[in-house]
GROMACS .gro file of N, CA, C and O in nm:
model
  308
    1MET      N    1   3.954  -0.060   2.949
    1MET     CA    2   3.902  -0.068   2.823
    1MET      C    3   3.770  -0.132   2.845
    1MET      O    4   3.684  -0.090   2.743
    2ARG      N    5   3.748  -0.205   2.913
    2ARG     CA    6   3.594  -0.260   2.924
    2ARG      C    7   3.503  -0.147   2.962
    2ARG      O    8   3.395  -0.146   2.892
    3ASN      N    9   3.528  -0.052   3.042
    3ASN     CA   10   3.431   0.020   3.080
    3ASN      C   11   3.436   0.133   2.962
    3ASN      O   12   3.298   0.222   2.943
    4LYS      N   13   3.511   0.147   2.896
    4LYS     CA   14   3.538   0.271   2.804
    4LYS      C   15   3.432   0.182   2.696
    4LYS      O   16   3.339   0.268   2.607
    5LEU      N   17   3.453   0.074   2.650
    5LEU     CA   18   3.358   0.001   2.550
    5LEU      C   19   3.216   0.041   2.615
    5LEU      O   20   3.112   0.030   2.499
    6LYS      N   21   3.179  -0.057   2.732
    6LYS     CA   22   3.054  -0.029   2.772
    6LYS      C   23   3.011   0.101   2.786
    6LYS      O   24   2.871   0.149   2.742
    7LYS      N   25   3.068   0.218   2.835
    7LYS     CA   26   3.031   0.367   2.795
    7LYS      C   27   2.990   0.395   2.654
    7LYS      O   28   2.866   0.418   2.618
    8GLN      N   29   3.072   0.342   2.555
    8GLN     CA   30   3.054   0.385   2.399
    8GLN      C   31   2.891   0.313   2.387
    8GLN      O   32   2.819   0.347   2.284
    9ILE      N   33   2.865   0.181   2.397
    9ILE     CA   34   2.778   0.118   2.374
    9ILE      C   35   2.640   0.168   2.422
    9ILE      O   36   2.568   0.221   2.356
   10PHE      N   37   2.663   0.230   2.549
   10PHE     CA   38   2.539   0.304   2.598
   10PHE      C   39   2.512   0.427   2.543
   10PHE      O   40   2.417   0.456   2.515
   11GLU      N   41   2.616   0.504   2.495
   11GLU     CA   42   2.585   0.639   2.431
   11GLU      C   43   2.534   0.594   2.301
   11GLU      O   44   2.453   0.658   2.238
   12ASP      N   45   2.580   0.475   2.220
   12ASP     CA   46   2.515   0.472   2.092
   12ASP      C   47   2.390   0.411   2.092
   12ASP      O   48   2.291   0.468   2.022
   13LEU      N   49   2.350   0.355   2.213
   13LEU     CA   50   2.212   0.321   2.267
   13LEU      C   51   2.132   0.429   2.258
   13LEU      O   52   2.004   0.432   2.205
   14ASP      N   53   2.144   0.519   2.347
   14ASP     CA   54   2.076   0.647   2.365
   14ASP      C   55   2.052   0.734   2.230
   14ASP      O   56   1.948   0.763   2.191
   15GLU      N   57   2.181   0.731   2.112
   15GLU     CA   58   2.147   0.800   2.027
   15GLU      C   59   2.032   0.715   1.911
   15GLU      O   60   1.964   0.787   1.852
   16VAL      N   61   2.062   0.585   1.933
   16VAL     CA   62   1.952   0.502   1.849
   16VAL      C   63   1.817   0.550   1.903
   16VAL      O   64   1.701   0.552   1.842
   17ARG      N   65   1.818   0.532   2.038
   17ARG     CA   66   1.660   0.558   2.088
   17ARG      C   67   1.613   0.709   2.042
   17ARG      O   68   1.491   0.725   1.999
   18THR      N   69   1.696   0.811   2.071
   18THR     CA   70   1.644   0.931   2.000
   18THR      C   71   1.639   0.931   1.864
   18THR      O   72   1.505   0.971   1.828
   19GLU      N   73   1.679   0.863   1.766
   19GLU     CA   74   1.637   0.860   1.641
   19GLU      C   75   1.526   0.802   1.611
   19GLU      O   76   1.431   0.816   1.530
   20PHE      N   77   1.516   0.667   1.711
   20PHE     CA   78   1.367   0.591   1.670
   20PHE      C   79   1.256   0.700   1.718
   20PHE      O   80   1.146   0.694   1.646
   21ASP      N   81   1.279   0.768   1.802
   21ASP     CA   82   1.166   0.870   1.869
   21ASP      C   83   1.134   0.940   1.754
   21ASP      O   84   1.019   0.958   1.737
   22GLU      N   85   1.227   1.020   1.703
   22GLU     CA   86   1.234   1.112   1.613
   22GLU      C   87   1.136   1.046   1.487
   22GLU      O   88   1.005   1.097   1.440
   23ILE      N   89   1.185   0.921   1.445
   23ILE     CA   90   1.102   0.839   1.329
   23ILE      C   91   0.975   0.811   1.357
   23ILE      O   92   0.859   0.824   1.291
   24ASP      N   93   0.942   0.760   1.506
   24ASP     CA   94   0.825   0.734   1.563
   24ASP      C   95   0.709   0.864   1.540
   24ASP      O   96   0.593   0.837   1.488
   25ASP      N   97   0.769   0.956   1.590
   25ASP     CA   98   0.682   1.089   1.567
   25ASP      C   99   0.647   1.132   1.437
   25ASP      O  100   0.544   1.167   1.391
   26LEU      N  101   0.764   1.084   1.356
   26LEU     CA  102   0.734   1.163   1.178
   26LEU      C  103   0.628   1.048   1.144
   26LEU      O  104   0.542   1.078   1.066
   27THR      N  105   0.643   0.906   1.171
   27THR     CA  106   0.531   0.817   1.108
   27THR      C  107   0.396   0.860   1.167
   27THR      O  108   0.318   0.821   1.078
   28ASP      N  109   0.383   0.894   1.290
   28ASP     CA  110   0.257   0.932   1.367
   28ASP      C  111   0.220   1.037   1.266
   28ASP      O  112   0.065   1.042   1.218
   29ASP      N  113   0.274   1.133   1.235
   29ASP     CA  114   0.241   1.256   1.159
   29ASP      C  115   0.174   1.220   1.022
   29ASP      O  116   0.090   1.272   0.980
   30ILE      N  117   0.263   1.135   0.985
   30ILE     CA  118   0.241   1.078   0.831
   30ILE      C  119   0.128   1.025   0.831
   30ILE      O  120   0.007   1.040   0.711
   31ILE      N  121   0.102   0.961   0.912
   31ILE     CA  122  -0.027   0.858   0.927
   31ILE      C  123  -0.121   0.954   0.960
   31ILE      O  124  -0.273   0.905   0.860
   32GLU      N  125  -0.144   1.025   1.029
   32GLU     CA  126  -0.245   1.140   1.085
   32GLU      C  127  -0.298   1.219   0.935
   32GLU      O  128  -0.400   1.234   0.889
   33LEU      N  129  -0.190   1.243   0.866
   33LEU     CA  130  -0.212   1.325   0.741
   33LEU      C  131  -0.270   1.236   0.605
   33LEU      O  132  -0.369   1.273   0.555
   34TYR      N  133  -0.231   1.114   0.629
   34TYR     CA  134  -0.264   1.014   0.532
   34TYR      C  135  -0.454   1.011   0.566
   34TYR      O  136  -0.546   0.990   0.456
   35ASP      N  137  -0.467   0.961   0.709
   35ASP     CA  138  -0.614   0.976   0.729
   35ASP      C  139  -0.686   1.110   0.697
   35ASP      O  140  -0.829   1.068   0.647
   36LEU      N  141  -0.621   1.214   0.714
   36LEU     CA  142  -0.709   1.331   0.680
   36LEU      C  143  -0.758   1.330   0.546
   36LEU      O  144  -0.871   1.361   0.504
   37GLU      N  145  -0.618   1.331   0.461
   37GLU     CA  146  -0.642   1.328   0.321
   37GLU      C  147  -0.763   1.238   0.267
   37GLU      O  148  -0.829   1.253   0.178
   38HIS      N  149  -0.742   1.089   0.309
   38HIS     CA  150  -0.841   0.989   0.301
   38HIS      C  151  -0.990   1.039   0.318
   38HIS      O  152  -1.094   1.019   0.236
   39LYS      N  153  -1.025   1.106   0.427
   39LYS     CA  154  -1.119   1.146   0.462
   39LYS      C  155  -1.186   1.273   0.348
   39LYS      O  156  -1.298   1.273   0.312
   40LYS      N  157  -1.086   1.352   0.354
   40LYS     CA  158  -1.135   1.473   0.252
   40LYS      C  159  -1.155   1.419   0.101
   40LYS      O  160  -1.236   1.455   0.030
   41ARG      N  161  -1.086   1.311   0.083
   41ARG     CA  162  -1.127   1.264  -0.067
   41ARG      C  163  -1.248   1.209  -0.077
   41ARG      O  164  -1.304   1.234  -0.182
   42ASN      N  165  -1.262   1.149   0.041
   42ASN     CA  166  -1.418   1.074   0.040
   42ASN      C  167  -1.528   1.183   0.044
   42ASN      O  168  -1.608   1.158  -0.022
   43ASP      N  169  -1.503   1.311   0.116
   43ASP     CA  170  -1.622   1.386   0.125
   43ASP      C  171  -1.602   1.462  -0.022
   43ASP      O  172  -1.713   1.504  -0.060
   44SER      N  173  -1.488   1.478  -0.092
   44SER     CA  174  -1.523   1.535  -0.202
   44SER      C  175  -1.554   1.477  -0.324
   44SER      O  176  -1.653   1.504  -0.418
   45GLN      N  177  -1.543   1.331  -0.317
   45GLN     CA  178  -1.638   1.260  -0.421
   45GLN      C  179  -1.743   1.267  -0.407
   45GLN      O  180  -1.841   1.224  -0.490
   46TYR      N  181  -1.804   1.234  -0.285
   46TYR     CA  182  -1.958   1.208  -0.244
   46TYR      C  183  -2.031   1.335  -0.190
   46TYR      O  184  -2.160   1.318  -0.213
   47VAL      N  185  -1.966   1.448  -0.151
   47VAL     CA  186  -2.068   1.531  -0.080
   47VAL      C  187  -2.049   1.673  -0.139
   47VAL      O  188  -2.136   1.771  -0.111
   48LEU      N  189  -1.929   1.742  -0.143
   48LEU     CA  190  -1.893   1.866  -0.168
   48LEU      C  191  -1.907   1.918  -0.327
   48LEU      O  192  -1.922   1.860  -0.421
   49GLY      N  193  -1.912   2.040  -0.322
   49GLY     CA  194  -1.939   2.108  -0.484
   49GLY      C  195  -1.821   2.165  -0.541
   49GLY      O  196  -1.710   2.136  -0.464
   50TYR      N  197  -1.784   2.193  -0.667
   50TYR     CA  198  -1.694   2.216  -0.741
   50TYR      C  199  -1.592   2.295  -0.698
   50TYR      O  200  -1.457   2.280  -0.686
   51GLU      N  201  -1.656   2.407  -0.637
   51GLU     CA  202  -1.544   2.540  -0.586
   51GLU      C  203  -1.465   2.469  -0.464
   51GLU      O  204  -1.348   2.474  -0.443
   52VAL      N  205  -1.544   2.412  -0.371
   52VAL     CA  206  -1.467   2.354  -0.253
   52VAL      C  207  -1.392   2.238  -0.294
   52VAL      O  208  -1.256   2.247  -0.246
   53LYS      N  209  -1.433   2.175  -0.370
   53LYS     CA  210  -1.336   2.037  -0.441
   53LYS      C  211  -1.216   2.082  -0.476
   53LYS      O  212  -1.093   2.053  -0.483
   54ALA      N  213  -1.222   2.214  -0.555
   54ALA     CA  214  -1.086   2.252  -0.618
   54ALA      C  215  -1.020   2.319  -0.524
   54ALA      O  216  -0.894   2.308  -0.522
   55SER      N  217  -1.061   2.372  -0.416
   55SER     CA  218  -0.969   2.447  -0.318
   55SER      C  219  -0.893   2.322  -0.223
   55SER      O  220  -0.784   2.333  -0.185
   56LYS      N  221  -0.973   2.236  -0.174
   56LYS     CA  222  -0.945   2.094  -0.121
   56LYS      C  223  -0.812   2.053  -0.191
   56LYS      O  224  -0.711   1.990  -0.129
   57ALA      N  225  -0.852   2.026  -0.317
   57ALA     CA  226  -0.737   1.942  -0.429
   57ALA      C  227  -0.591   2.051  -0.393
   57ALA      O  228  -0.509   1.980  -0.385
   58GLY      N  229  -0.601   2.163  -0.412
   58GLY     CA  230  -0.495   2.260  -0.415
   58GLY      C  231  -0.436   2.231  -0.268
   58GLY      O  232  -0.304   2.215  -0.264
   59THR      N  233  -0.504   2.232  -0.165
   59THR     CA  234  -0.437   2.187  -0.019
   59THR      C  235  -0.383   2.038   0.004
   59THR      O  236  -0.302   2.055   0.043
   60SER      N  237  -0.452   1.946  -0.056
   60SER     CA  238  -0.398   1.821  -0.078
   60SER      C  239  -0.290   1.812  -0.148
   60SER      O  240  -0.210   1.741  -0.116
   61LEU      N  241  -0.267   1.884  -0.270
   61LEU     CA  242  -0.160   1.879  -0.339
   61LEU      C  243  -0.060   1.923  -0.276
   61LEU      O  244   0.077   1.885  -0.271
   62GLU      N  245  -0.032   2.055  -0.212
   62GLU     CA  246   0.044   2.101  -0.112
   62GLU      C  247   0.105   2.007   0.008
   62GLU      O  248   0.197   1.962   0.042
   63ARG      N  249  -0.010   1.920   0.044
   63ARG     CA  250   0.035   1.827   0.175
   63ARG      C  251   0.110   1.694   0.130
   63ARG      O  252   0.197   1.624   0.164
   64ALA      N  253   0.045   1.681  -0.008
   64ALA     CA  254   0.130   1.561  -0.080
   64ALA      C  255   0.286   1.568  -0.119
   64ALA      O  256   0.353   1.491  -0.086
   65LYS      N  257   0.271   1.715  -0.135
   65LYS     CA  258   0.467   1.732  -0.159
   65LYS      C  259   0.521   1.753  -0.061
   65LYS      O  260   0.645   1.693  -0.057
   66GLN      N  261   0.451   1.782   0.067
   66GLN     CA  262   0.536   1.764   0.204
   66GLN      C  263   0.556   1.639   0.230
   66GLN      O  264   0.658   1.597   0.267
   67PHE      N  265   0.443   1.543   0.211
   67PHE     CA  266   0.446   1.385   0.228
   67PHE      C  267   0.608   1.333   0.170
   67PHE      O  268   0.650   1.251   0.225
   68VAL      N  269   0.604   1.357   0.025
   68VAL     CA  270   0.694   1.335  -0.043
   68VAL      C  271   0.829   1.372  -0.003
   68VAL      O  272   0.930   1.303   0.011
   69TYR      N  273   0.829   1.476   0.061
   69TYR     CA  274   0.938   1.539   0.082
   69TYR      C  275   0.998   1.463   0.210
   69TYR      O  276   1.117   1.438   0.217
   70GLU      N  277   0.914   1.447   0.298
   70GLU     CA  278   0.972   1.373   0.434
   70GLU      C  279   1.005   1.239   0.410
   70GLU      O  280   1.084   1.196   0.439
   71LEU      N  281   0.925   1.163   0.324
   71LEU     CA  282   0.974   1.035   0.284
   71LEU      C  283   1.122   1.017   0.210
   71LEU      O  284   1.198   0.945   0.233
   72GLU      N  285   1.130   1.152   0.122
   72GLU     CA  286   1.266   1.131   0.069
   72GLU      C  287   1.379   1.168   0.121
   72GLU      O  288   1.487   1.091   0.128
   73LYS      N  289   1.350   1.255   0.264
   73LYS     CA  290   1.455   1.253   0.360
   73LYS      C  291   1.472   1.158   0.427
   73LYS      O  292   1.592   1.104   0.434
   74LEU      N  293   1.390   1.070   0.450
   74LEU     CA  294   1.413   0.921   0.508
   74LEU      C  295   1.463   0.859   0.444
   74LEU      O  296   1.576   0.788   0.501
   75ILE      N  297   1.442   0.857   0.343
   75ILE     CA  298   1.537   0.748   0.213
   75ILE      C  299   1.675   0.798   0.237
   75ILE      O  300   1.774   0.702   0.227
   76ILE      N  301   1.686   0.916   0.196
   76ILE     CA  302   1.840   0.973   0.188
   76ILE      C  303   1.942   0.952   0.316
   76ILE      O  304   2.021   0.920   0.293
   77GLU      N  305   1.857   0.949   0.428
   77GLU     CA  306   1.919   0.936   0.542
   77GLU      C  307   1.974   0.803   0.563
   77GLU      O  308   2.061   0.738   0.616
   0.00000   0.00000   0.00000
């Protein structure tokens, strides 16, 4: 009985570690996207012309939708 319980605890621990690694990787991706979008926003406000701003805004919108989608998946889980 004791060994069975010990084995189950180790299996649960491995599963939690895997889930943590997945969340950690996703967090890194989200932070990287946020930093990229922040830089792009700064450039668009102070450096770029209208056409480039419009194009980058479309790209930013798509990335924002993906960001929200990923956050919703985390909340639902």
